[in-house]
Amino acid sequence: MKEVSTKISRTITAPLLGPLSIIIIAGLLPLSAKASKATPQTASFSATPEVRAFILSMHEQHGFDVTHLTRQFSSIHANAIVLRAIRPAAVPEQQRSWQRYRERFVNERRTRNGVRFWQDHAAELARAEAIYGVPPEIIAAIIGVETEYGRNMGKFSVLEALATLAFDYPPRADFFRSELEQFLLLARENGVNPLDIKGSYAGAIGIPQFMPSSQRRYAVDFDGDNRIDLRQSTADAIGSVARFLHLHGWQAEAPVALPASIEGDPAKLIAAGIKPQTPLHELLQQGVSALGETGQFGARPAALIDLTSPDQPTEYWVGFDNFYVIMRYNRSSFYAMSVFQLATALRAAQGSVTN
């Protein structure tokens, strides 16, 4: 997910060191001496004071075995590919472009595979809608955008990716350190070796690409086997996506977005933000024209969404509460619009198949 926007973000700090901590640090000194002989490029994470403080924190807060956890961190290193992937684009041709972004996710291949996914898992999708109110096409589209229906779940070591971002990426170190804590707790709860789990460069896991905190908070056992497995169980993935959206305020049978145009300067409306706060009828009085049946939505809060591409006209939409809910999965208007447009394509294609 994505940064998946709804992830827990709290700072982990090492507690004051008591006698037990001093004994533990003394026991780890030989590891530090050995690691110091390595070059900065090859040094394992266990060699750094910040990681050692994190290990002590995991021991004192959650009872993790220091030696065992140190051994796991000794086998991973800062991943340069992860750091390159997380940083903003440095060259113009790689910078934000709605047109280029859309082509990656809203296309014939994902639509075709999405219809097949819908047909193969129709019962689970229908049950998720009945319980959580989220339409099958929205659930399928999120999974389609995230991993192309489970085909591409990521090949990075989640432990290494999260550690890299937690300790070598200062702009978001607090967030990723919290996710690293949640990941280790998740692996222990499920009896899985954290070194064995693969995912995205940002540490997202499984078919729906949940961050560890989101999996612990929102995932659900939807296939009834008494365990939650987002890597192998498509049913669990479907139910978990639906539950996530439901708990973030998804409104059944409510609109997501409408295409729009605007007369005059849209800067003020764009600056108001992406969270719907202004009734649609007020936006219409401020120069926004929304296509479609707007009368029934006039009282609904809405926001003006601008989708920009270099050297191309800006594409405008009005987004409602459900659009903002999708953005809680990933805080990007490009992402939410890709999900919505792929969902629209899936609904149309599925309808043509069933008819």
Short mmCIF file of C-alpha atoms in Angstrom, two decimals:
data_model
loop_
_atom_site.label_atom_id
_atom_site.label_comp_id
_atom_site.label_asym_id
_atom_site.label_seq_id
_atom_site.Cartn_x
_atom_site.Cartn_y
_atom_site.Cartn_z
CA MET A 1 0.00 0.00 0.00
CA LYS A 2 1.46 1.85 -0.79
CA GLU A 3 2.40 4.43 1.46
CA VAL A 4 -0.49 3.51 2.39
CA SER A 5 -1.55 6.28 3.90
CA THR A 6 -3.29 5.20 7.00
CA LYS A 7 -0.31 3.52 8.43
CA ILE A 8 0.61 4.04 12.08
CA SER A 9 3.38 6.61 12.39
CA ARG A 10 5.00 6.94 15.77
CA THR A 11 8.60 7.38 16.78
CA ILE A 12 10.42 4.57 18.53
CA THR A 13 12.97 5.83 21.00
CA ALA A 14 15.33 3.80 23.11
CA PRO A 15 14.38 3.89 26.80
CA LEU A 16 16.83 4.91 29.49
CA LEU A 17 19.43 2.19 29.83
CA GLY A 18 19.14 0.20 33.02
CA PRO A 19 21.45 -2.54 34.31
CA LEU A 20 19.99 -5.13 31.94
CA SER A 21 20.62 -2.86 28.96
CA ILE A 22 24.23 -2.28 30.02
CA ILE A 23 24.81 -6.02 30.27
CA ILE A 24 23.26 -6.52 26.84
CA ILE A 25 25.40 -3.80 25.26
CA ALA A 26 28.53 -5.32 26.78
CA GLY A 27 27.58 -8.66 25.31
CA LEU A 28 27.22 -7.12 21.88
CA LEU A 29 30.60 -5.38 21.78
CA PRO A 30 32.40 -8.18 19.91
CA LEU A 31 29.79 -7.89 17.14
CA SER A 32 30.51 -4.19 16.87
CA ALA A 33 34.26 -4.73 16.66
CA LYS A 34 33.84 -7.27 13.91
CA ALA A 35 31.43 -5.07 11.97
CA SER A 36 33.77 -2.07 12.20
CA LYS A 37 36.20 -3.83 9.88
CA ALA A 38 33.65 -3.75 7.06
CA THR A 39 33.42 -0.86 4.66
CA PRO A 40 30.43 1.53 4.99
CA GLN A 41 28.93 -0.04 1.90
CA THR A 42 29.01 -3.57 3.30
CA ALA A 43 28.51 -3.01 7.03
CA SER A 44 25.50 -4.82 8.41
CA PHE A 45 22.79 -2.92 10.21
CA SER A 46 23.66 -4.48 13.56
CA ALA A 47 26.91 -2.48 13.53
CA THR A 48 25.23 0.90 13.96
CA PRO A 49 24.38 2.42 17.37
CA GLU A 50 20.94 3.51 16.15
CA VAL A 51 19.99 -0.03 15.20
CA ARG A 52 21.37 -1.41 18.43
CA ALA A 53 19.22 1.06 20.34
CA PHE A 54 16.22 -0.08 18.30
CA ILE A 55 16.99 -3.71 19.16
CA LEU A 56 17.13 -2.86 22.85
CA SER A 57 13.82 -1.05 22.50
CA MET A 58 12.23 -4.11 20.89
CA HIS A 59 13.57 -6.24 23.74
CA GLU A 60 12.37 -3.97 26.52
CA GLN A 61 9.00 -3.07 24.98
CA HIS A 62 8.05 -6.36 23.35
CA GLY A 63 10.32 -9.04 24.79
CA PHE A 64 12.33 -9.81 21.65
CA ASP A 65 15.50 -11.79 22.18
CA VAL A 66 18.43 -9.41 21.66
CA THR A 67 20.87 -12.00 20.35
CA HIS A 68 18.39 -13.44 17.89
CA LEU A 69 17.28 -10.02 16.61
CA THR A 70 20.89 -8.85 16.35
CA ARG A 71 21.69 -11.90 14.26
CA GLN A 72 18.85 -11.05 11.88
CA PHE A 73 19.99 -7.45 11.50
CA SER A 74 23.55 -8.72 10.95
CA SER A 75 22.41 -10.41 7.76
CA ILE A 76 20.94 -7.29 6.09
CA HIS A 77 22.50 -4.11 4.75
CA ALA A 78 21.38 -0.71 3.52
CA ASN A 79 19.84 -1.20 0.08
CA ALA A 80 20.85 1.48 -2.43
CA ILE A 81 18.05 0.49 -4.81
CA VAL A 82 15.46 1.11 -2.09
CA LEU A 83 16.90 4.55 -1.41
CA ARG A 84 16.88 5.46 -5.10
CA ALA A 85 13.30 4.28 -5.48
CA ILE A 86 11.95 6.26 -2.52
CA ARG A 87 13.55 9.59 -3.44
CA PRO A 88 11.69 12.10 -5.64
CA ALA A 89 12.60 12.13 -9.31
CA ALA A 90 15.63 14.29 -10.03
CA VAL A 91 15.19 14.76 -13.77
CA PRO A 92 12.21 16.41 -15.51
CA GLU A 93 11.28 13.45 -17.69
CA GLN A 94 10.75 11.33 -14.56
CA GLN A 95 8.66 13.88 -12.68
CA ARG A 96 4.94 13.82 -12.07
CA SER A 97 2.78 13.21 -15.11
CA TRP A 98 -0.82 12.10 -14.83
CA GLN A 99 -0.82 10.95 -18.44
CA ARG A 100 2.22 8.74 -17.96
CA TYR A 101 0.99 7.46 -14.57
CA ARG A 102 -2.44 6.58 -15.94
CA GLU A 103 -1.02 4.57 -18.83
CA ARG A 104 0.72 2.25 -16.38
CA PHE A 105 -2.46 1.25 -14.56
CA VAL A 106 -5.50 1.94 -16.70
CA ASN A 107 -4.94 -0.13 -19.80
CA GLU A 108 -6.29 -3.07 -21.72
CA ARG A 109 -4.10 -5.66 -19.98
CA ARG A 110 -5.14 -4.72 -16.47
CA THR A 111 -8.75 -4.50 -17.54
CA ARG A 112 -8.67 -7.93 -19.16
CA ASN A 113 -6.90 -9.52 -16.20
CA GLY A 114 -9.22 -7.67 -13.84
CA VAL A 115 -12.32 -9.14 -15.44
CA ARG A 116 -10.78 -12.59 -15.08
CA PHE A 117 -9.96 -11.86 -11.43
CA TRP A 118 -13.54 -10.73 -10.85
CA GLN A 119 -14.94 -13.87 -12.43
CA ASP A 120 -12.56 -16.15 -10.53
CA HIS A 121 -13.39 -14.53 -7.17
CA ALA A 122 -16.95 -13.40 -7.71
CA ALA A 123 -18.26 -15.02 -4.53
CA GLU A 124 -15.63 -13.41 -2.28
CA LEU A 125 -16.09 -10.00 -3.92
CA ALA A 126 -19.87 -10.21 -3.55
CA ARG A 127 -19.54 -11.22 0.11
CA ALA A 128 -17.14 -8.36 0.78
CA GLU A 129 -19.61 -5.92 -0.75
CA ALA A 130 -22.44 -7.34 1.33
CA ILE A 131 -20.46 -6.97 4.56
CA TYR A 132 -18.54 -3.75 3.94
CA GLY A 133 -20.49 -1.95 1.20
CA VAL A 134 -17.52 -1.64 -1.17
CA PRO A 135 -18.26 -2.53 -4.82
CA PRO A 136 -16.35 -5.45 -6.40
CA GLU A 137 -14.79 -3.24 -9.07
CA ILE A 138 -13.20 -0.93 -6.48
CA ILE A 139 -11.70 -3.85 -4.56
CA ALA A 140 -10.47 -5.47 -7.76
CA ALA A 141 -9.07 -2.20 -9.07
CA ILE A 142 -7.02 -1.56 -5.92
CA ILE A 143 -5.55 -5.05 -6.12
CA GLY A 144 -5.02 -4.52 -9.85
CA VAL A 145 -3.13 -1.27 -9.36
CA GLU A 146 -1.15 -2.58 -6.39
CA THR A 147 0.08 -5.94 -7.69
CA GLU A 148 -1.77 -6.62 -10.97
CA TYR A 149 -4.04 -9.06 -9.14
CA GLY A 150 -1.27 -10.72 -7.15
CA ARG A 151 1.21 -11.18 -9.99
CA ASN A 152 3.80 -8.66 -8.78
CA MET A 153 4.02 -8.57 -4.98
CA GLY A 154 7.63 -7.36 -4.83
CA LYS A 155 10.98 -9.09 -4.50
CA PHE A 156 12.63 -6.95 -1.84
CA SER A 157 13.42 -8.28 1.60
CA VAL A 158 10.83 -6.44 3.68
CA LEU A 159 13.13 -6.43 6.70
CA GLU A 160 15.98 -4.93 4.70
CA ALA A 161 13.76 -2.40 2.91
CA LEU A 162 12.17 -1.15 6.12
CA ALA A 163 15.49 -1.03 7.94
CA THR A 164 17.04 0.92 5.06
CA LEU A 165 14.28 3.50 5.17
CA ALA A 166 14.14 3.57 8.96
CA PHE A 167 17.83 4.21 9.47
CA ASP A 168 19.16 5.64 6.19
CA TYR A 169 16.30 7.85 4.97
CA PRO A 170 15.94 10.76 7.43
CA PRO A 171 12.94 12.48 5.76
CA ARG A 172 10.61 9.65 6.84
CA ALA A 173 12.68 7.74 9.35
CA ASP A 174 10.08 7.92 12.13
CA PHE A 175 7.35 6.46 9.94
CA PHE A 176 9.46 3.60 8.66
CA ARG A 177 10.91 2.84 12.07
CA SER A 178 7.37 2.42 13.33
CA GLU A 179 6.60 0.15 10.39
CA LEU A 180 9.73 -1.87 11.14
CA GLU A 181 8.49 -2.36 14.69
CA GLN A 182 5.08 -3.42 13.40
CA PHE A 183 6.64 -5.78 10.87
CA LEU A 184 8.67 -7.62 13.49
CA LEU A 185 5.58 -7.95 15.67
CA LEU A 186 3.58 -9.19 12.68
CA ALA A 187 6.19 -11.79 11.77
CA ARG A 188 6.33 -13.05 15.36
CA GLU A 189 2.54 -13.23 15.65
CA ASN A 190 2.37 -15.33 12.49
CA GLY A 191 5.36 -17.54 13.30
CA VAL A 192 7.23 -16.39 10.19
CA ASN A 193 10.93 -15.64 9.84
CA PRO A 194 11.08 -11.92 8.96
CA LEU A 195 14.02 -12.61 6.66
CA ASP A 196 11.80 -14.79 4.48
CA ILE A 197 9.15 -12.17 3.68
CA LYS A 198 9.36 -10.34 0.35
CA GLY A 199 7.51 -7.19 -0.63
CA SER A 200 7.84 -3.77 -2.19
CA TYR A 201 10.78 -1.40 -1.86
CA ALA A 202 8.72 0.51 0.74
CA GLY A 203 7.94 -2.59 2.81
CA ALA A 204 4.39 -3.25 1.60
CA ILE A 205 3.33 -6.88 1.74
CA GLY A 206 1.14 -9.29 -0.15
CA ILE A 207 -1.60 -9.19 -2.76
CA PRO A 208 -3.04 -5.87 -1.53
CA GLN A 209 0.36 -4.40 -0.52
CA PHE A 210 -0.53 -3.56 3.05
CA MET A 211 2.09 -1.90 5.20
CA PRO A 212 2.73 -3.93 8.37
CA SER A 213 0.75 -1.61 10.63
CA SER A 214 -2.23 -1.72 8.27
CA GLN A 215 -2.12 -5.51 8.18
CA ARG A 216 -2.12 -5.70 11.98
CA ARG A 217 -4.91 -3.14 12.25
CA TYR A 218 -7.22 -3.79 9.28
CA ALA A 219 -6.57 -7.21 7.75
CA VAL A 220 -9.17 -9.92 8.20
CA ASP A 221 -9.37 -13.70 7.95
CA PHE A 222 -11.87 -13.82 5.09
CA ASP A 223 -11.44 -17.47 4.06
CA GLY A 224 -12.13 -18.83 7.56
CA ASP A 225 -8.91 -20.77 8.06
CA ASN A 226 -8.15 -19.02 11.37
CA ARG A 227 -5.15 -17.15 10.02
CA ILE A 228 -4.59 -13.98 8.01
CA ASP A 229 -2.40 -14.52 4.97
CA LEU A 230 -2.27 -11.63 2.52
CA ARG A 231 0.48 -13.27 0.51
CA GLN A 232 -1.29 -16.52 -0.35
CA SER A 233 -5.01 -16.02 0.31
CA THR A 234 -6.82 -13.96 -2.29
CA ALA A 235 -9.95 -14.14 -0.13
CA ASP A 236 -8.11 -12.58 2.80
CA ALA A 237 -6.79 -9.87 0.49
CA ILE A 238 -10.27 -9.07 -0.85
CA GLY A 239 -11.84 -8.93 2.59
CA SER A 240 -8.99 -6.86 3.99
CA VAL A 241 -9.15 -4.24 1.23
CA ALA A 242 -12.89 -3.92 1.71
CA ARG A 243 -12.56 -3.67 5.49
CA PHE A 244 -9.83 -1.06 5.19
CA LEU A 245 -12.01 1.15 2.98
CA HIS A 246 -15.06 0.58 5.16
CA LEU A 247 -13.25 1.58 8.35
CA HIS A 248 -11.97 4.70 6.64
CA GLY A 249 -15.48 5.85 5.81
CA TRP A 250 -16.50 4.29 2.51
CA GLN A 251 -20.11 5.18 1.70
CA ALA A 252 -22.06 2.47 -0.12
CA GLU A 253 -23.72 3.54 -3.36
CA ALA A 254 -22.22 7.03 -3.11
CA PRO A 255 -20.29 8.80 -5.89
CA VAL A 256 -16.51 8.79 -6.17
CA ALA A 257 -15.68 11.54 -8.66
CA LEU A 258 -17.02 13.46 -11.64
CA PRO A 259 -15.07 14.99 -14.54
CA ALA A 260 -15.02 18.75 -14.39
CA SER A 261 -13.81 21.96 -15.98
CA ILE A 262 -13.28 25.39 -14.47
CA GLU A 263 -13.57 28.97 -15.60
CA GLY A 264 -10.96 31.35 -14.25
CA ASP A 265 -8.05 30.68 -11.92
CA PRO A 266 -8.42 27.39 -10.00
CA ALA A 267 -5.56 28.18 -7.59
CA LYS A 268 -7.75 29.01 -4.59
CA LEU A 269 -9.85 25.87 -4.95
CA ILE A 270 -6.77 23.70 -5.42
CA ALA A 271 -5.14 25.29 -2.37
CA ALA A 272 -8.20 24.32 -0.30
CA GLY A 273 -6.90 20.75 -0.41
CA ILE A 274 -8.09 17.35 -1.51
CA LYS A 275 -10.33 16.58 1.45
CA PRO A 276 -13.94 17.23 0.41
CA GLN A 277 -15.28 20.11 2.49
CA THR A 278 -17.22 22.37 0.16
CA PRO A 279 -20.71 21.33 -0.99
CA LEU A 280 -20.74 20.64 -4.71
CA HIS A 281 -23.36 23.30 -5.36
CA GLU A 282 -20.96 25.91 -3.92
CA LEU A 283 -18.16 24.74 -6.18
CA LEU A 284 -20.50 25.09 -9.13
CA GLN A 285 -21.10 28.70 -8.09
CA GLN A 286 -17.34 29.30 -8.04
CA GLY A 287 -16.75 28.49 -11.68
CA VAL A 288 -16.56 24.69 -11.57
CA SER A 289 -18.60 22.74 -14.11
CA ALA A 290 -19.08 19.06 -13.34
CA LEU A 291 -20.21 16.66 -16.02
CA GLY A 292 -23.04 14.23 -15.34
CA GLU A 293 -26.05 14.29 -13.05
CA THR A 294 -24.93 16.80 -10.43
CA GLY A 295 -28.30 17.70 -8.97
CA GLN A 296 -28.52 14.70 -6.67
CA PHE A 297 -25.00 15.33 -5.39
CA GLY A 298 -25.32 19.07 -4.81
CA ALA A 299 -25.20 18.92 -1.02
CA ARG A 300 -22.31 16.44 -0.90
CA PRO A 301 -18.89 17.75 0.15
CA ALA A 302 -16.49 17.83 -2.75
CA ALA A 303 -13.00 19.05 -3.66
CA LEU A 304 -11.46 20.13 -6.94
CA ILE A 305 -8.80 17.67 -8.10
CA ASP A 306 -6.14 18.72 -10.61
CA LEU A 307 -4.27 16.03 -12.55
CA THR A 308 -1.28 17.61 -14.23
CA SER A 309 1.02 16.42 -17.01
CA PRO A 310 4.00 18.35 -18.41
CA ASP A 311 3.13 20.23 -21.61
CA GLN A 312 -0.47 18.96 -21.45
CA PRO A 313 -3.74 20.61 -20.35
CA THR A 314 -4.56 19.92 -16.72
CA GLU A 315 -7.37 17.43 -16.20
CA TYR A 316 -9.91 18.48 -13.55
CA TRP A 317 -12.31 16.38 -11.50
CA VAL A 318 -14.45 16.90 -8.44
CA GLY A 319 -13.75 14.29 -5.82
CA PHE A 320 -16.25 13.21 -3.17
CA ASP A 321 -15.74 11.47 0.16
CA ASN A 322 -15.20 8.07 -1.44
CA PHE A 323 -12.39 9.48 -3.57
CA TYR A 324 -10.73 10.69 -0.39
CA VAL A 325 -11.21 7.26 1.20
CA ILE A 326 -9.27 5.67 -1.68
CA MET A 327 -6.53 8.21 -1.04
CA ARG A 328 -6.27 6.90 2.52
CA TYR A 329 -4.89 3.74 0.91
CA ASN A 330 -2.26 5.81 -0.89
CA ARG A 331 -2.02 9.57 -0.45
CA SER A 332 -1.94 10.41 -4.13
CA SER A 333 -4.67 11.86 -6.32
CA PHE A 334 -3.02 10.07 -9.27
CA TYR A 335 -3.38 6.77 -7.42
CA ALA A 336 -6.99 7.31 -6.39
CA MET A 337 -8.00 8.38 -9.89
CA SER A 338 -6.25 5.39 -11.44
CA VAL A 339 -8.16 3.09 -9.09
CA PHE A 340 -11.43 4.82 -9.93
CA GLN A 341 -10.87 4.77 -13.68
CA LEU A 342 -9.70 1.16 -13.70
CA ALA A 343 -12.76 0.26 -11.61
CA THR A 344 -14.98 2.03 -14.13
CA ALA A 345 -13.33 0.08 -16.96
CA LEU A 346 -13.76 -3.19 -15.06
CA ARG A 347 -17.43 -2.53 -14.41
CA ALA A 348 -18.03 -1.80 -18.10
CA ALA A 349 -16.05 -4.83 -19.28
CA GLN A 350 -17.65 -7.14 -16.72
CA GLY A 351 -21.07 -5.92 -17.79
CA SER A 352 -20.35 -6.65 -21.43
CA VAL A 353 -19.16 -10.14 -20.50
CA THR A 354 -22.22 -10.99 -18.40
CA ASN A 355 -24.56 -9.56 -21.01
#
